[in-house]
Coordinates of C-alpha atoms in Angstrom, one line a residue:
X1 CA 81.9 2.5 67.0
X2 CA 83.0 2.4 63.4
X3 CA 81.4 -1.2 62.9
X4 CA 78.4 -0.3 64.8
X5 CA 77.2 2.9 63.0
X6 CA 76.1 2.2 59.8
X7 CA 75.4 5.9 58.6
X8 CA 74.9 9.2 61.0
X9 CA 73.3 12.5 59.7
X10 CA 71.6 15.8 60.2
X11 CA 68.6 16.9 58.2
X12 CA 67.8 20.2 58.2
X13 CA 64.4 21.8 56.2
X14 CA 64.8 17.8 54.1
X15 CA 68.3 18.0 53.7
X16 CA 71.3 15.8 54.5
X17 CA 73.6 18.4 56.6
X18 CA 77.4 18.1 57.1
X19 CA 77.4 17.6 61.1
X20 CA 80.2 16.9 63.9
X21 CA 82.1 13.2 63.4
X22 CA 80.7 12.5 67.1
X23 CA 76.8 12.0 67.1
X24 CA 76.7 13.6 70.8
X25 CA 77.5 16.7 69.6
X26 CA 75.5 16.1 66.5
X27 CA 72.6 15.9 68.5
X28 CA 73.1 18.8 70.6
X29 CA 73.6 20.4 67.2
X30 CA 70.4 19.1 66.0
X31 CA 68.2 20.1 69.2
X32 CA 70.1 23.5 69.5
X33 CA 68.9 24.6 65.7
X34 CA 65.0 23.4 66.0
X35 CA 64.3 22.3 62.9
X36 CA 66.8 19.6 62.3
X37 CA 67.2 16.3 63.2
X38 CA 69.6 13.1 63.6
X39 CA 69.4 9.7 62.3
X40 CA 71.5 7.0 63.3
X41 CA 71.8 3.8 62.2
X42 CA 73.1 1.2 64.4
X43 CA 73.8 -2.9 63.0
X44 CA 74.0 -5.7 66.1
X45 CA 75.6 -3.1 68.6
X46 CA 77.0 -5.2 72.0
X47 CA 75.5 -3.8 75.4
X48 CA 78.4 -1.8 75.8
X49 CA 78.6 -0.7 72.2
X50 CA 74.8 0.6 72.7
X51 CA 75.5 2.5 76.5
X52 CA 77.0 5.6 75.0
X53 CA 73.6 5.9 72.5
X54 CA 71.1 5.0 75.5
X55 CA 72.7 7.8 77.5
X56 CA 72.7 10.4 75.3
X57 CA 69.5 9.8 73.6
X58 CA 68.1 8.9 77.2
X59 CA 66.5 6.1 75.6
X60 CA 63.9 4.1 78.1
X61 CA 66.0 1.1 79.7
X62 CA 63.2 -1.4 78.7
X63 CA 63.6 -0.5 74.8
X64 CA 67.0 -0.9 75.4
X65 CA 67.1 -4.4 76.0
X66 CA 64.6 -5.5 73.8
X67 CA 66.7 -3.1 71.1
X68 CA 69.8 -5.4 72.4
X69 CA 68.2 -9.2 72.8
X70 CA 66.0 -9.2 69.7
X71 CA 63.7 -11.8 69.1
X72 CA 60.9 -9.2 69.8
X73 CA 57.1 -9.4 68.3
X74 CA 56.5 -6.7 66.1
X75 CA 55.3 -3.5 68.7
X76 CA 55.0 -0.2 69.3
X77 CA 55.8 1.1 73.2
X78 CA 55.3 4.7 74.3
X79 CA 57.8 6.0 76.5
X80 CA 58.6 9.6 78.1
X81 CA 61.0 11.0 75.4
X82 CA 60.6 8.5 72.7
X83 CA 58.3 6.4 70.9
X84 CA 59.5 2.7 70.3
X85 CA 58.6 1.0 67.6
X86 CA 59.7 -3.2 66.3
X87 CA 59.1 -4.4 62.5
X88 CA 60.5 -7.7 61.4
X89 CA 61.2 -7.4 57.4
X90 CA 61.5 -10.3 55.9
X91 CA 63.1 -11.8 52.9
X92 CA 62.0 -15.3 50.8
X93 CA 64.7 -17.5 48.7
X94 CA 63.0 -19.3 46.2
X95 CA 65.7 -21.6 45.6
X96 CA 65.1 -23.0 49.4
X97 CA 61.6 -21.9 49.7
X98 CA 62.6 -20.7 52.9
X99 CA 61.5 -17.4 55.1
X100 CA 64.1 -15.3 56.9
X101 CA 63.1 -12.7 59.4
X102 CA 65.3 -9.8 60.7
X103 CA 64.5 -7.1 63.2
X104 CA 64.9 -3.9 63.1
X105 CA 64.0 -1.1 65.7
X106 CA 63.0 2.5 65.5
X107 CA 63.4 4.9 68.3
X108 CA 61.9 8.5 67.8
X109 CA 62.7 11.4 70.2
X110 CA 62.2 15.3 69.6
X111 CA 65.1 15.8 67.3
X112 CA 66.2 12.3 66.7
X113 CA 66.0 8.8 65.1
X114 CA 67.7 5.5 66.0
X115 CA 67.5 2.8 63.7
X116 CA 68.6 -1.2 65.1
X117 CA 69.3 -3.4 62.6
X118 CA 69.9 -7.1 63.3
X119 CA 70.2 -10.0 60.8
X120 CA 71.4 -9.7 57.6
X121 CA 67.8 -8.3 55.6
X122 CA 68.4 -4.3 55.3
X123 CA 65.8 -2.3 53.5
X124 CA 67.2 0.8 55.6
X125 CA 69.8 1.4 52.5
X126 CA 67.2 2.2 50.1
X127 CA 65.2 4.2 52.3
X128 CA 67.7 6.9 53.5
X129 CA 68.7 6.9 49.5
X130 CA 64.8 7.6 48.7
X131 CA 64.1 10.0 51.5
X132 CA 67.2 12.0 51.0
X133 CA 66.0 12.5 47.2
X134 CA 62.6 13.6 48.6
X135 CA 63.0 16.6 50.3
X136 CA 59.3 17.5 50.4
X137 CA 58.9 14.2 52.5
X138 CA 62.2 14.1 55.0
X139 CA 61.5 17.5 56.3
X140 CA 58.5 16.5 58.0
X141 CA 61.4 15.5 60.9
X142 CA 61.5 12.0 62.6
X143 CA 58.2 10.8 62.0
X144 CA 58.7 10.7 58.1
X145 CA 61.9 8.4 58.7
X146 CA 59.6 6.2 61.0
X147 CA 56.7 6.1 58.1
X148 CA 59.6 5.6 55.3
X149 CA 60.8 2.7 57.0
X150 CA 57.3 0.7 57.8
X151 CA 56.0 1.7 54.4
X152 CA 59.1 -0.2 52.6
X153 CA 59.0 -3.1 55.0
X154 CA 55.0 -3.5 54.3
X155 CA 55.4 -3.5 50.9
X156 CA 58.4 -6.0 50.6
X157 CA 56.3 -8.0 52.5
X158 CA 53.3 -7.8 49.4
X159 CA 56.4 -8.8 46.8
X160 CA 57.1 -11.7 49.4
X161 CA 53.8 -13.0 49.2
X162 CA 53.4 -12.8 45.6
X163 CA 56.6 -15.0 45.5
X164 CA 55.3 -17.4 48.1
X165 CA 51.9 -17.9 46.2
X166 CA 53.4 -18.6 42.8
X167 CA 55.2 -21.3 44.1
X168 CA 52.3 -22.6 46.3
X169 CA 50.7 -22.8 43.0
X170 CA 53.5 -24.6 41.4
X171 CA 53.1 -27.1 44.5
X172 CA 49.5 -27.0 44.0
X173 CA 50.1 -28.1 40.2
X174 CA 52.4 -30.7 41.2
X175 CA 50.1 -32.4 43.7
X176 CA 46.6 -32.4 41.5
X177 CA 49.0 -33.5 38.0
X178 CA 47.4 -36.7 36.3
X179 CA 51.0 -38.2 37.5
X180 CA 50.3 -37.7 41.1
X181 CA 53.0 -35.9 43.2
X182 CA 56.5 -37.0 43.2
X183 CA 58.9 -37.7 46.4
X184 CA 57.9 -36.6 50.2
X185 CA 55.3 -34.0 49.0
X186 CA 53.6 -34.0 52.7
X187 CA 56.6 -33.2 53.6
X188 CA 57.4 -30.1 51.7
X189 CA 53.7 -28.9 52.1
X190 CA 54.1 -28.7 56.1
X191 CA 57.7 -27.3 55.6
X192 CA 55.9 -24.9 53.4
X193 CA 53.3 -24.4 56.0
X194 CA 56.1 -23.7 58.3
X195 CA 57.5 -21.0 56.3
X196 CA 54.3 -19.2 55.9
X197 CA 53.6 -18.8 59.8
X198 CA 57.4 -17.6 60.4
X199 CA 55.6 -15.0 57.5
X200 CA 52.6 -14.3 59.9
X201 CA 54.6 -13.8 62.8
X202 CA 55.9 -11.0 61.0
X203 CA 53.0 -9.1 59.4
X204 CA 50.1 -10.4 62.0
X205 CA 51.2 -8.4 65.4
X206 CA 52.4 -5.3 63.3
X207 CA 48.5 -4.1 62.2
X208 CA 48.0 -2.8 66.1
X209 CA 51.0 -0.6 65.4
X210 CA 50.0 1.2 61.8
X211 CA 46.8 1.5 63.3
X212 CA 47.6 3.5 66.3
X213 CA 50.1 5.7 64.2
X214 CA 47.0 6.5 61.9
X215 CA 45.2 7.3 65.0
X216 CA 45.9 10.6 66.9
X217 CA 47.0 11.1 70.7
X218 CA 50.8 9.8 70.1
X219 CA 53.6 12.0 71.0
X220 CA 57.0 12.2 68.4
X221 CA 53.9 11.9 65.5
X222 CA 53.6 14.6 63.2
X223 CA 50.0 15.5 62.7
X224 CA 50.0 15.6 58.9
X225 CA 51.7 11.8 58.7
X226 CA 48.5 10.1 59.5
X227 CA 46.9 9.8 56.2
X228 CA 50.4 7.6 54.9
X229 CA 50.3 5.4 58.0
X230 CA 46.9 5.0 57.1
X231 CA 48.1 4.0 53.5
X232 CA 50.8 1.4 55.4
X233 CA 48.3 -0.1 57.7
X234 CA 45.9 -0.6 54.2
X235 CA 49.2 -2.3 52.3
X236 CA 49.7 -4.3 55.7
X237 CA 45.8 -5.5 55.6
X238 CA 46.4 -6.5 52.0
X239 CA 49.8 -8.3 53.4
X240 CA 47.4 -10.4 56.2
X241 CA 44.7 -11.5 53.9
X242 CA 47.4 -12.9 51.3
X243 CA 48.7 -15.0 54.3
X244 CA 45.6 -16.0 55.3
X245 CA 44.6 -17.2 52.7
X246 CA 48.3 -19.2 51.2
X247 CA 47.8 -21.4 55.0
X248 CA 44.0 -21.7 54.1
X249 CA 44.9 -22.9 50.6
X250 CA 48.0 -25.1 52.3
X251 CA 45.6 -26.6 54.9
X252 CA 43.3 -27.7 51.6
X253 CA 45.9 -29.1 48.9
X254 CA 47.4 -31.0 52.3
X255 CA 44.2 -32.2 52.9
X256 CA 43.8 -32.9 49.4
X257 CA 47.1 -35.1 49.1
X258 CA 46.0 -37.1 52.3
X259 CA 43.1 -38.4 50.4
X260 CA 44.6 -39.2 47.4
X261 CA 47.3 -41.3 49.5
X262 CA 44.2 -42.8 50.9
X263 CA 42.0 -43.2 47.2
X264 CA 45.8 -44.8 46.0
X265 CA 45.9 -46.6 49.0
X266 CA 42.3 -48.4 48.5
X267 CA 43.3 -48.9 44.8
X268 CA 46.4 -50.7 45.6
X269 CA 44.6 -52.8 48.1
X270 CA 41.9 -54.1 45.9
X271 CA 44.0 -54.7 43.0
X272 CA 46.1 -56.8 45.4
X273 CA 43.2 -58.7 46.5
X274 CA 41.8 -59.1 42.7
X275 CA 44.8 -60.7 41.9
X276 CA 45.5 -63.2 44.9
X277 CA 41.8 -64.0 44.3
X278 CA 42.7 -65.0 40.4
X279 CA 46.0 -67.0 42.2
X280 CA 44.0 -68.5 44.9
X281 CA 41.4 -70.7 42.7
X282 CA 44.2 -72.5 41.1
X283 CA 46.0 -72.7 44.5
X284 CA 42.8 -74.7 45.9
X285 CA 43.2 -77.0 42.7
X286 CA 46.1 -77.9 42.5
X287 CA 46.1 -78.4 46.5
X288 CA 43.4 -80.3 46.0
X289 CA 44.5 -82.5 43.3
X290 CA 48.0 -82.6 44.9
X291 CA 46.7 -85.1 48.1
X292 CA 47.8 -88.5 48.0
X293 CA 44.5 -90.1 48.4
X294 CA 44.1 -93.4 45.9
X295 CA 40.2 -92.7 45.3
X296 CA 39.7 -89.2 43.5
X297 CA 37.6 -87.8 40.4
X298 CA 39.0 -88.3 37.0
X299 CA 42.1 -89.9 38.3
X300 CA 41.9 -92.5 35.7
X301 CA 40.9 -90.0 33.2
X302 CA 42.8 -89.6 29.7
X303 CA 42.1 -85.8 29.6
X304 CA 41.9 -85.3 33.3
X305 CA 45.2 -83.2 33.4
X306 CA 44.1 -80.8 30.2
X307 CA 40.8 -80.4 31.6
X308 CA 42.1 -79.5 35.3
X309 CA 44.1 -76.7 33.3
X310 CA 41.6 -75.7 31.4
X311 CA 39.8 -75.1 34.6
X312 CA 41.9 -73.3 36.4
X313 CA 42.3 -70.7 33.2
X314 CA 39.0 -70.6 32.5
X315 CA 38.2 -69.6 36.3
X316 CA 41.4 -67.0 36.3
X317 CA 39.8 -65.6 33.0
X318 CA 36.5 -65.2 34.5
X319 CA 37.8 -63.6 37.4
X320 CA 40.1 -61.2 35.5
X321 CA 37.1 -59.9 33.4
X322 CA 34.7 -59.4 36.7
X323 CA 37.0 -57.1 38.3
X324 CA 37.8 -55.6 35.4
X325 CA 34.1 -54.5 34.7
X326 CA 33.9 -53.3 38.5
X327 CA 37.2 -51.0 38.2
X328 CA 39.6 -53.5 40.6
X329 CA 42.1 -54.1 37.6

């Protein structure tokens, strides 16, 4: 499966070993020596791709197809000869202020890792590079390859919130300016709300996970990895109180915008109504002068014209400067 398998090794005592090309016999390698172990890293393997791996690993049929569909809340399942575990890294563009969420899956055995990548977010690169410089760490067996990975997913999750709040304070800015906000801005707030709960699905399930990998009583978990799952599950607490409070802060600065649509709204309204007020007292005179009746005041008048003018600007004027004192203009 050359497309499939992204990278296959042994580690023995922290080491990157040079092992058989086919991972079946790399394995039995692995198991036969006792202190080594293989890690295998698959990307988007087919059903078919994947039966070879599930066979020789004897990985638990249910795993299996949730390794295969995806889509999977972030989990940890105990099984017979293998612990199961689901992250969801995710990765923020700023340029579309958009979240994408991958999967990957960790399977742990005695003497082996299996790593399922799917989407196109891979933190696993920089982990096998960081572990395989880190001796001291890597020959702690399987487990440390299962803390290496959820420690660098929890903490690109802490650099993606930091992005998402400075641009939910550049929206923030934006909305409360003395200009007012510009374009569909209820708009962009709920699609930003949108992006931050694809966030929370992410980090939100996973805390049940670290915390049970800090605990004790799980098989496949070295004793002396509990304190750095610990450390993880601390980074991932951090991670769910920055969400919280970026939809918190969303909720409010939507909020907000409603009611200055509203205050704008009202403002609009009344100046509206000041000034067909001012139109509608010349509108009555004029209508009024405008009958066709033969007996009316001032008809007859020299100045009659002039002095209807001079009413309807001198009531205009008096208008104007009444709602101006009251804030309507």
């Amino acid at each position: 499966m050359p497309g499939v398998i992204v990278d296959c090794a042994i580690y023995r005592g922290g080491r990157r070993t040079e092992g058989p090309a086919d991972f079946s016999d790399a394995l039995a390698e692995a198991r036969a020596t006792g202190d080594s172990f293989l890690w295998i890293g698959l990307h988007e393997p087919t059903e078919r791709e994947f039966d070879l791996v599930t066979s020789e690993f004897g990985l638990h049929p249910l795993a299996v197809e949730d390794a295969l569909r995806a889509h999977q809340r972030p989990k940890l399942e105990v099984y017979d000869d293998s612990l199961f575990l689901v992250l969801k890294p995710v990765e923020y563009d700023d340029s579309a202020d958009s979240v994408t969420a991958g999967e990957l899956m960790v399977f742990v055995g005695d003497s082996f890792v299996v790593t399922v990548r799917h989407g196109s977010t891979n933190p696993l690169g920089t982990v096998r590079e960081r572990l395989e410089s880190n001796p001291d760490v890597l020959q702690h067996g399987p487990t440390a390859v299962m803390y290496a990975v959820s420690d660098a997913v929890v903490d690109h999750y802490l650099d993606v919130a930091d992005a998402l709040r400075v641009d939910l304070d550049e929206l923030e800015a934006e909305v409360f300016s003395p200009a007012g906000a510009v374009g569909n801005t209820a708009g962009r707030i709920y699609t930003f709300k949108r992006q931050v709960l694809e966030f929370r699905r992410a980090t939100g399930p996973l805390g049940d996970p670290m915390m049970r990998l800090a605990g004790t009583g799980l098989p496949f978990v070295h004793e002396g990895s509990r304190p750095f799952f610990r450390d993880v599950s601390d980074h991932l607490t951090r991670v769910n109180e920055h969400v919280e409070g970026l939809d918190r802060l969303l909720s409010d600065i939507l909020s907000a915008h409603l009611a200055q649509m509203g205050v704008r709204q009202n403002d609009d309204m009344r100046k509206i109504s000041a000034w067909a007020a001012m139109a509608a007292v010349p509108t009555m005179i004029a209508g009024i002068y405008g009958m066709n009746f033969e007996y009316m005041p001032e008809l007859g008048w020299r100045w009659g014209y002039p002095a209807v003018l001079m009413l309807m600007g001198g009531a205009i004027f008096g208008l104007y400067r009444l709602f101006r004192r009251r804030g309507w203009l």
